[in-house]
Coordinates of C-alpha atoms and ligand atoms in Angstrom, one line a residue:
X1 CA 0.0 0.0 0.0
X2 CA 2.8 2.4 0.8
X3 CA 6.3 2.5 -0.8
X4 CA 7.8 1.1 2.3
X5 CA 6.2 -1.7 4.4
X6 CA 4.9 -1.1 7.9
X7 CA 7.5 -3.7 9.0
X8 CA 10.2 -1.1 8.2
X9 CA 8.7 1.2 10.8
X10 CA 7.6 -1.4 13.4
X11 CA 10.1 -3.1 15.5
X12 CA 8.0 -4.2 18.4
X13 CA 5.0 -1.9 18.3
X14 CA 6.6 1.5 18.3
X15 CA 9.5 2.7 16.3
X16 CA 11.0 5.9 15.1
X17 CA 12.8 6.5 11.9
X18 CA 16.2 7.9 12.6
X19 CA 18.3 9.2 9.7
X20 CA 21.8 8.1 10.1
X21 CA 23.1 10.6 7.6
X22 CA 24.4 14.0 8.7
X23 CA 23.2 17.4 7.7
X24 CA 25.7 17.4 4.8
X25 CA 23.6 14.6 3.2
X26 CA 26.7 13.5 1.4
X27 CA 26.8 10.1 2.9
X28 CA 24.9 7.6 5.0
X29 CA 21.7 5.8 4.5
X30 CA 18.5 5.9 6.4
X31 CA 18.0 3.3 9.0
X32 CA 15.1 2.4 11.1
X33 CA 15.6 1.8 14.7
X34 CA 13.4 0.9 17.6
X35 CA 12.8 3.8 19.8
X36 CA 15.2 4.1 22.8
X37 CA 12.2 3.8 25.0
X38 CA 11.9 4.4 28.7
X39 CA 8.6 2.6 28.7
X40 CA 7.7 -0.7 27.3
X41 CA 6.2 0.2 24.0
X42 CA 5.2 -3.4 23.2
X43 CA 2.8 -3.6 26.0
X44 CA 1.8 0.0 26.2
X45 CA 0.5 0.2 22.6
X46 CA -1.6 -3.0 22.8
X47 CA -3.9 -2.0 25.6
X48 CA -7.4 -2.3 24.1
X49 CA -9.3 0.9 23.6
X50 CA -11.8 1.6 26.3
X51 CA -10.0 -0.4 28.9
X52 CA -9.5 1.9 31.9
X53 CA -5.8 1.6 32.1
X54 CA -3.8 4.6 32.8
X55 CA -0.2 4.2 31.9
X56 CA 2.5 5.4 34.3
X57 CA 3.6 8.9 33.5
X58 CA 7.1 9.0 32.2
X59 CA 9.1 11.7 33.9
X60 CA 11.5 13.5 31.6
X61 CA 14.5 15.5 32.6
X62 CA 14.1 19.2 32.2
X63 CA 15.4 20.6 28.9
X64 CA 17.7 23.6 28.7
X65 CA 16.4 25.1 25.5
X66 CA 15.2 28.7 24.7
X67 CA 11.5 28.0 25.3
X68 CA 8.5 25.9 24.5
X69 CA 9.6 23.6 21.7
X70 CA 6.0 22.8 20.4
X71 CA 5.7 26.1 18.5
X72 CA 4.7 24.2 15.3
X73 CA 1.8 22.2 16.7
X74 CA 1.1 18.6 16.0
X75 CA -0.1 16.7 13.0
X76 CA -1.1 13.2 12.0
X77 CA -1.3 11.5 8.7
X78 CA -1.3 8.5 6.4
X79 CA -3.8 6.5 8.5
X80 CA -4.3 2.9 7.6
X81 CA -6.7 0.4 9.3
X82 CA -4.5 -0.2 12.3
X83 CA -2.2 2.8 12.7
X84 CA -1.5 6.5 12.0
X85 CA 1.6 8.6 11.8
X86 CA 1.9 11.2 14.6
X87 CA 4.2 14.1 14.0
X88 CA 5.8 17.0 15.8
X89 CA 9.0 19.0 15.6
X90 CA 10.9 20.5 18.5
X91 CA 11.6 24.1 17.5
X92 CA 11.5 26.8 20.1
X93 CA 12.6 29.3 17.5
X94 CA 11.2 27.9 14.3
X95 CA 12.4 30.5 11.8
X96 CA 16.0 30.3 12.9
X97 CA 18.6 27.8 11.9
X98 CA 18.2 24.6 13.9
X99 CA 14.9 25.8 15.2
X100 CA 16.6 27.1 18.3
X101 CA 17.6 23.5 19.4
X102 CA 21.2 22.8 20.4
X103 CA 22.7 20.9 17.4
X104 CA 24.1 18.0 19.4
X105 CA 21.0 17.4 21.5
X106 CA 19.0 14.2 21.2
X107 CA 15.7 14.5 23.0
X108 CA 13.3 11.8 24.3
X109 CA 9.9 12.7 23.1
X110 CA 7.0 10.9 24.7
X111 CA 3.7 10.6 22.7
X112 CA 0.4 9.8 24.4
X113 CA -2.9 8.9 22.9
X114 CA -6.2 8.9 24.8
X115 CA -9.8 8.3 24.0
X116 CA -10.6 11.3 26.3
X117 CA -9.9 14.9 25.2
X118 CA -8.9 15.6 28.9
X119 CA -6.4 12.6 28.8
X120 CA -8.0 11.2 31.9
X121 CA -6.8 7.8 30.7
X122 CA -3.8 7.3 28.5
X123 CA -4.3 4.1 26.6
X124 CA -1.3 4.3 24.3
X125 CA 2.1 5.9 24.7
X126 CA 5.7 5.5 23.6
X127 CA 9.0 7.4 23.2
X128 CA 10.8 8.6 20.2
X129 CA 14.2 10.3 19.9
X130 CA 14.4 13.7 18.2
X131 CA 17.7 14.5 16.7
X132 CA 19.2 17.4 14.8
X133 CA 19.7 15.4 11.5
X134 CA 15.9 15.3 11.2
X135 CA 15.4 18.9 12.5
X136 CA 14.3 17.4 15.8
X137 CA 11.1 16.1 14.1
X138 CA 9.5 12.9 15.1
X139 CA 7.3 10.5 13.0
X140 CA 5.7 7.9 15.2
X141 CA 3.6 5.1 13.8
X142 CA 1.0 4.7 16.5
X143 CA -1.1 1.5 16.5
X144 CA -4.6 2.5 17.5
X145 CA -8.0 0.8 17.6
X146 CA -10.9 2.2 15.5
X147 CA -12.4 5.4 16.8
X148 CA -11.3 8.9 17.5
X149 CA -8.1 9.5 19.4
X150 CA -6.6 12.5 21.1
X151 CA -2.8 12.7 21.1
X152 CA -0.1 14.9 22.4
X153 CA 3.7 14.9 22.9
X154 CA 5.9 15.7 25.9
X155 CA 9.5 16.7 26.0
X156 CA 11.3 17.8 29.1
X157 CA 9.1 20.1 31.1
X158 CA 6.9 20.9 28.0
X159 CA 3.6 19.4 26.7
X160 CA 2.4 19.9 23.2
X161 CA -1.1 21.1 22.0
X162 CA -3.6 18.2 21.6
X163 CA -4.5 16.8 18.2
X164 CA -7.4 14.6 17.1
X165 CA -6.9 11.7 14.8
X166 CA -8.3 8.3 13.7
X167 CA -7.3 5.2 11.8
X168 CA -9.1 4.2 8.6
X169 CA -12.0 1.8 8.5
X170 CA -10.6 -1.6 7.5
X171 CA -10.5 -2.3 3.8
X172 CA -13.8 -3.9 2.7
X173 CA -15.7 -2.9 5.8
X174 CA -19.1 -1.4 5.1
X175 CA -18.6 2.4 5.5
X176 CA -21.7 4.6 5.4
X177 CA -20.0 8.0 5.0
X178 CA -16.6 9.7 4.7
X179 CA -16.2 13.4 5.1
X180 CA -12.9 14.9 3.9
X181 CA -11.3 18.0 2.5
X182 CA -9.0 18.6 -0.4
X183 CA -6.8 21.7 -0.5
X184 CA -3.7 23.1 -2.1
X185 CA -1.6 26.3 -2.6
X186 CA -1.1 28.2 0.6
X187 CA 1.2 31.1 -0.3
X188 CA 2.1 32.7 3.1
X189 CA 2.5 36.2 1.8
X190 CA -0.6 36.3 -0.4
X191 CA -3.3 35.6 2.1
X192 CA -4.5 34.4 5.5
X193 CA -5.3 30.8 6.2
X194 CA -9.0 31.5 6.8
X195 CA -9.9 28.4 4.8
X196 CA -7.9 26.2 7.2
X197 CA -9.7 27.7 10.2
X198 CA -13.0 26.7 8.5
X199 CA -11.7 23.3 7.6
X200 CA -10.7 22.7 11.3
X201 CA -14.2 23.8 12.4
X202 CA -15.8 21.3 10.0
X203 CA -14.0 18.4 11.7
X204 CA -13.7 16.2 8.7
X205 CA -12.5 12.5 9.0
X206 CA -9.4 13.3 7.0
X207 CA -7.8 15.8 4.6
X208 CA -5.8 15.5 1.4
X209 CA -3.2 18.2 0.7
X210 CA -2.4 18.3 -3.0
X211 CA 0.7 20.4 -3.1
X212 CA 2.3 23.9 -2.9
X213 CA 2.4 23.7 0.9
X214 CA 5.2 26.3 0.9
X215 CA 6.3 28.7 -1.8
X216 CA 9.9 29.4 -2.5
X217 CA 9.2 32.7 -4.2
X218 CA 7.6 35.9 -2.9
X219 CA 4.2 37.3 -3.4
X220 CA 3.1 38.2 -7.0
X221 CA 3.9 41.8 -7.8
X222 CA 0.4 41.9 -9.3
X223 CA -1.3 41.1 -6.0
X224 CA -3.8 44.0 -5.4
X225 CA -2.8 45.8 -2.3
X226 CA 0.4 43.8 -1.9
X227 CA 1.4 41.0 0.5
X228 CA -0.4 40.5 3.8
X229 CA 2.8 39.2 5.5
X230 CA 6.4 38.5 4.6
X231 CA 8.6 35.4 4.2
X232 CA 11.3 37.6 5.7
X233 CA 13.9 35.7 3.8
X234 CA 15.1 35.2 0.2
X235 CA 14.2 32.1 -1.9
X236 CA 15.4 29.0 0.0
X237 CA 18.2 26.8 -1.6
X238 CA 19.8 25.1 1.3
X239 CA 18.4 22.6 3.8
X240 CA 18.4 25.1 6.6
X241 CA 16.6 27.7 4.4
X242 CA 13.9 25.2 3.5
X243 CA 13.5 24.2 7.1
X244 CA 13.1 27.8 8.1
X245 CA 10.5 28.3 5.4
X246 CA 8.4 25.3 6.8
X247 CA 9.0 26.7 10.3
X248 CA 7.5 30.0 9.3
X249 CA 4.5 28.5 7.5
X250 CA 3.7 26.0 10.3
X251 CA 3.8 28.8 12.9
X252 CA 0.4 29.9 11.6
X253 CA -2.2 28.9 14.1
X254 CA -5.0 28.3 11.6
X255 CA -2.8 25.9 9.7
X256 CA -1.9 24.2 13.0
X257 CA -5.6 23.9 13.8
X258 CA -6.3 22.2 10.5
X259 CA -3.5 19.7 11.1
X260 CA -4.7 19.1 14.7
X261 CA -8.3 18.5 13.5
X262 CA -7.7 15.3 11.5
X263 CA -5.1 13.1 9.8
X264 CA -3.8 14.4 6.5
X265 CA -2.6 12.6 3.4
X266 CA 0.1 14.9 1.8
X267 CA 1.6 15.0 -1.6
X268 CA 3.7 17.8 -3.1
X269 CA 3.6 19.9 -6.2
X270 CA 6.3 22.2 -7.6
X271 CA 6.7 25.0 -5.1
X272 CA 7.9 22.7 -2.4
X273 CA 11.1 22.9 -4.4
X274 CA 10.8 25.5 -7.1
X275 CA 8.1 26.8 -9.5
X276 CA 7.5 24.5 -12.5
X277 CA 10.6 22.3 -12.0
X278 CA 10.4 19.0 -13.8
X279 CA 12.4 16.0 -12.5
X280 CA 16.0 17.3 -12.3
X281 CA 15.3 20.3 -14.6
X282 CA 15.0 23.6 -12.7
X283 CA 12.8 26.4 -14.0
X284 CA 15.9 28.3 -15.1
X285 CA 18.3 26.0 -17.0
X286 CA 21.2 28.2 -15.9
X287 CA 20.6 26.8 -12.4
X288 CA 20.9 23.1 -13.5
X289 CA 24.3 22.7 -11.9
X290 CA 23.2 22.8 -8.2
X291 CA 19.7 21.7 -8.7
X292 CA 19.9 18.0 -7.6
X293 CA 21.4 19.1 -4.3
X294 CA 18.7 21.8 -3.9
X295 CA 15.9 19.4 -4.7
X296 CA 17.2 16.9 -2.1
X297 CA 17.3 19.7 0.5
X298 CA 13.8 20.6 -0.3
X299 CA 12.6 16.9 -0.3
X300 CA 14.3 16.4 3.1
X301 CA 12.7 19.5 4.6
X302 CA 9.3 18.4 3.3
X303 CA 9.7 15.0 4.9
X304 CA 10.8 16.5 8.2
X305 CA 7.7 18.6 8.4
X306 CA 4.9 16.4 7.0
X307 CA 3.1 13.6 8.9
X308 CA 4.0 11.0 6.2
X309 CA 4.6 7.3 6.4
X310 CA 7.8 7.5 4.5
X311 CA 11.5 7.3 5.1
X312 CA 13.7 10.3 4.6
X313 CA 15.1 10.9 1.2
X314 CA 18.8 10.1 0.9
X315 CA 20.2 10.6 -2.6
X316 CA 20.2 13.7 -4.8
X317 CA 19.4 11.8 -8.0
X318 CA 17.8 8.5 -6.9
X319 CA 14.0 8.2 -6.9
X320 CA 12.3 9.3 -3.7
X321 CA 9.0 7.6 -3.9
X322 CA 6.0 9.4 -2.4
X323 CA 3.3 8.1 -4.6
X324 CA 1.1 5.7 -2.7
X325 CA -2.5 4.8 -2.0
X326 CA -5.0 4.8 0.8
X327 CA -8.2 2.9 1.4
X328 CA -11.2 4.1 3.5
X329 CA -13.3 1.0 4.2
X330 CA -15.3 -0.2 1.2
X331 CA -16.0 3.4 0.3
X332 CA -13.0 5.3 -1.1
X333 CA -9.7 4.2 -2.5
X334 CA -7.3 7.0 -3.2
X335 CA -4.2 7.0 -5.4
X336 CA -1.8 9.8 -4.5
X337 CA 0.4 10.9 -7.4
X338 CA 3.7 12.6 -7.8
X339 CA 3.5 14.7 -10.9
X340 CA 6.8 16.5 -10.5
X341 CA 9.7 14.1 -9.8
X342 CA 9.4 12.0 -13.0
X343 CA 8.0 14.3 -15.5
X344 CA 9.4 15.3 -18.9
X345 CA 10.2 19.0 -19.0
X346 CA 7.4 21.3 -20.0
X347 CA 7.0 21.4 -23.8
X348 CA 7.2 24.4 -26.0
X349 CA 9.2 26.4 -23.5
X350 CA 6.5 26.0 -20.9
X351 CA 4.6 28.9 -22.5
X352 CA 1.5 30.1 -20.6
X353 CA -1.7 31.6 -22.2
X354 CA -0.1 31.4 -25.7
X355 CA -3.0 31.2 -28.2
X356 CA -0.9 29.7 -31.0
X357 CA -1.7 26.1 -31.8
X358 CA 0.4 23.6 -29.7
X359 CA 3.9 23.1 -30.9
X360 CA 4.8 19.6 -32.2
X361 CA 6.9 18.8 -29.2
X362 CA 3.8 18.4 -27.0
X363 CA 2.9 15.1 -28.8
X364 CA 6.4 13.7 -29.1
X365 CA 6.5 10.0 -28.0
X366 CA 7.5 9.3 -24.4
X367 CA 6.5 12.5 -22.9
X368 CA 5.2 11.7 -19.4
X369 CA 3.8 13.4 -16.3
X370 CA 4.4 10.5 -14.0
X371 CA 7.1 8.3 -15.4
X372 CA 6.4 4.7 -16.7
X373 CA 6.5 3.0 -13.3
X374 CA 4.1 5.3 -11.6
X375 CA 1.7 5.1 -14.7
X376 CA 1.7 1.3 -14.5
X377 CA 1.2 1.4 -10.8
X378 CA -1.7 3.9 -11.2
X379 CA -3.5 1.7 -13.8
X380 CA -3.0 -1.4 -11.7
X381 CA -4.1 0.3 -8.5
X382 CA -7.2 2.3 -9.6
X383 CA -10.1 0.0 -9.2
X384 CA -8.2 -2.7 -7.2
X385 CA -9.5 -1.6 -3.8
X386 CA -13.0 -3.0 -3.9
X387 CA -14.3 0.4 -3.0
X388 CA -17.3 2.2 -4.5
X389 CA -15.3 5.2 -5.4
X390 CA -11.9 5.2 -7.2
X391 CA -10.2 8.6 -6.4
X392 CA -6.9 10.1 -7.5
X393 CA -5.1 12.8 -5.6
X394 CA -3.3 14.7 -8.4
X395 CA -1.4 17.9 -8.8
X396 CA -2.3 19.6 -12.1
X397 CA -5.5 19.9 -14.1
X398 CA -6.3 16.8 -16.0
X399 CA -9.5 17.8 -17.9
X400 CA -9.0 19.2 -21.4
X401 CA -8.6 22.9 -21.2
X402 CA -7.2 23.6 -24.6
X403 CA -8.6 26.5 -26.6
X404 CA -8.8 26.3 -30.4
X405 CA -5.9 23.8 -30.4
X406 CA -3.8 26.1 -28.2
X407 CA -2.4 24.7 -25.0
X408 CA -2.9 27.5 -22.4
X409 CA -0.8 25.8 -19.7
X410 CA 1.9 23.4 -20.7
X411 CA 2.5 22.6 -17.1
X412 CA -0.8 20.7 -16.7
X413 CA -2.0 17.5 -18.4
X414 CA -2.8 19.4 -21.6
X415 CA 1.0 19.5 -22.0
X416 CA 1.2 15.7 -21.8
X417 CA -1.8 14.7 -24.0
X418 CA -0.6 11.3 -25.2
X419 CA -0.2 9.9 -21.7
X420 CA -3.4 11.5 -20.5
X421 CA -5.3 9.9 -23.4
X422 CA -3.7 6.5 -22.6
X423 CA -4.8 6.7 -18.9
X424 CA -8.4 7.9 -19.7
X425 CA -8.8 5.2 -22.4
X426 CA -7.7 2.6 -19.9
X427 CA -10.5 3.8 -17.5
X428 CA -13.0 3.3 -20.3
X429 CA -11.6 -0.1 -21.5
X430 CA -11.3 -1.5 -18.0
X431 CA -14.6 -0.1 -17.0
X432 CA -13.2 1.5 -13.9
X433 CA -16.3 2.9 -12.2
X434 CA -16.9 6.0 -10.2
X435 CA -13.6 7.7 -10.9
X436 CA -13.0 11.1 -9.2
X437 CA -9.8 13.0 -9.8
X438 CA -8.9 15.6 -7.0
X439 CA -6.7 18.4 -8.2
X440 CA -5.1 21.7 -7.1
X441 CA -2.3 23.8 -8.5
X442 CA -4.2 26.3 -10.6
X443 CA -5.6 28.7 -7.9
X444 CA -9.2 28.4 -9.1
X445 CA -12.2 26.2 -8.4
X446 CA -13.5 24.0 -11.2
X447 CA -15.4 20.9 -12.1
X448 CA -14.1 19.0 -15.1
X449 CA -15.4 16.2 -17.3
X450 CA -12.8 13.5 -18.0
X451 CA -13.3 11.7 -21.3
X452 CA -11.7 8.9 -23.3
X453 CA -11.5 10.5 -26.7
X454 CA -12.0 14.0 -28.0
X455 CA -13.0 17.0 -25.8
X456 CA -16.7 17.5 -25.7
X457 CA -17.6 14.3 -27.5
X458 CA -15.5 11.5 -26.0
X459 CA -16.8 8.9 -23.6
X460 CA -17.2 10.3 -20.1
X461 CA -15.0 8.3 -17.7
X462 CA -15.0 10.4 -14.5
X463 CA -15.1 13.7 -12.9
X464 CA -12.4 16.1 -11.9
X465 CA -12.9 18.3 -8.8
X466 CA -10.4 21.1 -8.8
X467 CA -9.9 23.0 -5.5
X468 CA -9.1 26.7 -5.4
X469 CA -6.1 27.8 -3.4
X470 CA -6.1 28.2 0.3
X471 CA -4.4 31.6 0.0
X472 CA -2.4 31.9 -3.2
X473 CA -3.6 34.6 -5.5
X474 CA -5.4 33.9 -8.8
X475 CA -3.2 33.1 -11.8
X476 CA -5.8 33.8 -14.5
X477 CA -7.7 37.1 -14.7
X478 CA -11.2 36.7 -13.4
X479 CA -12.5 38.2 -16.7
X480 CA -11.8 34.8 -18.2
X481 CA -14.3 33.1 -16.0
X482 CA -17.2 33.2 -18.5
X483 CA -14.9 32.0 -21.3
X484 CA -13.6 29.0 -19.3
X485 CA -17.2 27.9 -18.5
X486 CA -17.8 27.6 -22.3
X487 CA -14.9 25.0 -22.6
X488 CA -16.6 21.7 -23.5
X489 CA -15.0 19.7 -20.6
X490 CA -15.2 22.4 -17.9
X491 CA -18.6 22.0 -16.1
X492 CA -17.9 25.0 -13.9
X493 CA -15.1 27.4 -13.1
X494 CA -14.9 30.0 -10.2
X495 CA -11.8 32.2 -10.5
X496 CA -12.5 34.9 -7.9
X497 CA -12.2 33.2 -4.5
X498 CA -9.8 31.2 -2.5
X499 CA -11.0 28.1 -0.7
X500 CA -11.1 24.4 -0.5
X501 CA -13.5 21.5 -1.1
X502 CA -15.4 19.6 1.6
X503 CA -16.4 16.2 0.3
X504 CA -19.2 14.0 1.8
X505 CA -19.1 10.6 0.2
X506 CA -21.6 7.8 0.6
X507 CA -22.1 4.5 -1.3
X508 CA -24.8 6.3 -3.3
X509 CA -23.4 9.8 -3.9
X510 CA -20.3 12.0 -3.9
X511 CA -21.1 15.5 -2.7
X512 CA -18.5 18.3 -3.0
X513 CA -19.1 21.6 -1.2
X514 CA -16.9 24.3 -2.8
X515 CA -16.1 26.4 0.3
X516 CA -15.0 29.9 -0.6
X517 CA -13.4 32.6 1.4
X518 CA -15.0 36.0 0.9
X519 CA -11.6 37.8 1.1
X520 CA -8.4 35.8 2.0
X521 CA -6.7 39.2 2.7
X522 CA -9.1 39.7 5.6
X523 CA -8.1 37.5 8.5
X524 CA -11.6 37.6 9.8
X525 CA -13.3 36.8 6.5
X526 CA -16.5 34.8 6.2
X527 CA -16.4 31.4 4.5
X528 CA -19.4 30.1 2.7
X529 CA -20.4 27.4 0.1
X530 CA -20.2 28.6 -3.5
X531 CA -21.9 25.5 -5.0
X532 CA -22.3 21.9 -4.2
X533 CA -21.6 19.4 -7.0
X534 CA -23.0 15.9 -6.9
X535 CA -21.9 12.7 -8.5
X536 CA -24.3 9.8 -8.4
X537 CA -22.6 6.4 -8.1
X538 CA -22.8 4.8 -11.5
X539 CA -22.7 8.1 -13.3
X540 CA -19.5 9.5 -14.8
X541 CA -20.5 13.1 -14.6
X542 CA -21.4 15.8 -12.1
X543 CA -24.3 18.2 -11.6
X544 CA -24.8 21.2 -9.4
X545 CA -27.1 20.5 -6.4
Ligands
LIG601 FE1 0.1 27.0 -6.3
LIG602 CA1 1.8 24.4 -8.5

């Protein structure tokens, strides 16, 4: 199910991934080690839920650090049917090098999970070791029984905020409903995280973050009224610079609330490294020399800050596999793609909004968004879960959005038309039912019709639900909204507002509430539903409620 097996994480019942490599990343391989535990994790994590057993409190030696290390909150992610990853990072000064932690300090971090929000009983606990080579982050695989769990961390004299999480319903188990969010694109300078505050208040079962968690570049100079806040640092290139960028973003309390509300599945897009990079090709070819090292630094910092069930990356040029799948009972299977690491460079110079017919390069053989291995995996995996719904978490717009044979954005699937046609034809040939592609990247909300065959006339094979950005400013002038709605495979497009999608999925129907923020430059803005789109099970298209 995931690129690495649970066994790699689990030695006994609780383990922590410790990277053996140094900050220089020039040598060493990741190893997995059992936590140097002061409790007995084997017995402590197998206490059945609901049994009124309070574990003995582990006393921890006081830490001599500049202040509370839990400034970045807590997070959980990648739940499967028996476990979920719990995350935090010790960083008393999150925007400074090392996060304010002494470089040589290894810290015992206790995690505790309770069925009660007040932690009156602590049914599960264990200890991980936070070390500087992983930016003092911890990724705990916590084995938990079905149900809602509250969790927190302790280090020295400090206790973290409390998060809420859950494991997935077992594969195949009858599941009446799943409520989850999709979101992407949260430029720190361009808006407030009002959408995250609303998401947290909605208390979904889980969330799927589709990429552009950080931005390497500053606010658009075209942003009306200018930036609402500042990165306070130039574009990151080194590991420390990327760590500081994540530290800044994750210091936002609305983002922390959204992480604390439910487990997330996280994939990346381009800005976690650099705008429009493709595999080992940077946006500016002149920067190609140092790009592999820069990309590894960015991947390492992403791993350190995300609640993912993955090992750390180790090699500047080897694959770092993050594509994986998730299953929610008998209801939703979700293939999570990586559309950046393996892609052929953007065709035709990556031109944007060029109205000339597509250049010949766009259809040259072998062009790929995903690489061959990931494409094969996707085709094998979609429809294999025994779930009613077959979903894909994907970076860039897959629906046809060409205009008079012009490719308006070579960075999205329109720039990889042969591979897209192959995938969509497979869905038709293999009769994969109830396909829903979940997309971000483009900073607008849309509903797309996926077809095998030509735009507007091919066989409908599924629906694409494109979320607007959490805060990143619009990329396309809103005056184009009416024109986009006339495109044959765009059912709707909303270009004005920031927001996210709140999905309510049952065996009969997929319902997508397009939540929109009235003004993401107003930290107290209202959030409302623009429209709700419905997909009936058995139908490959969507309609407004
Ligand atoms: Fe973006
Ligand atoms: Ca993007």
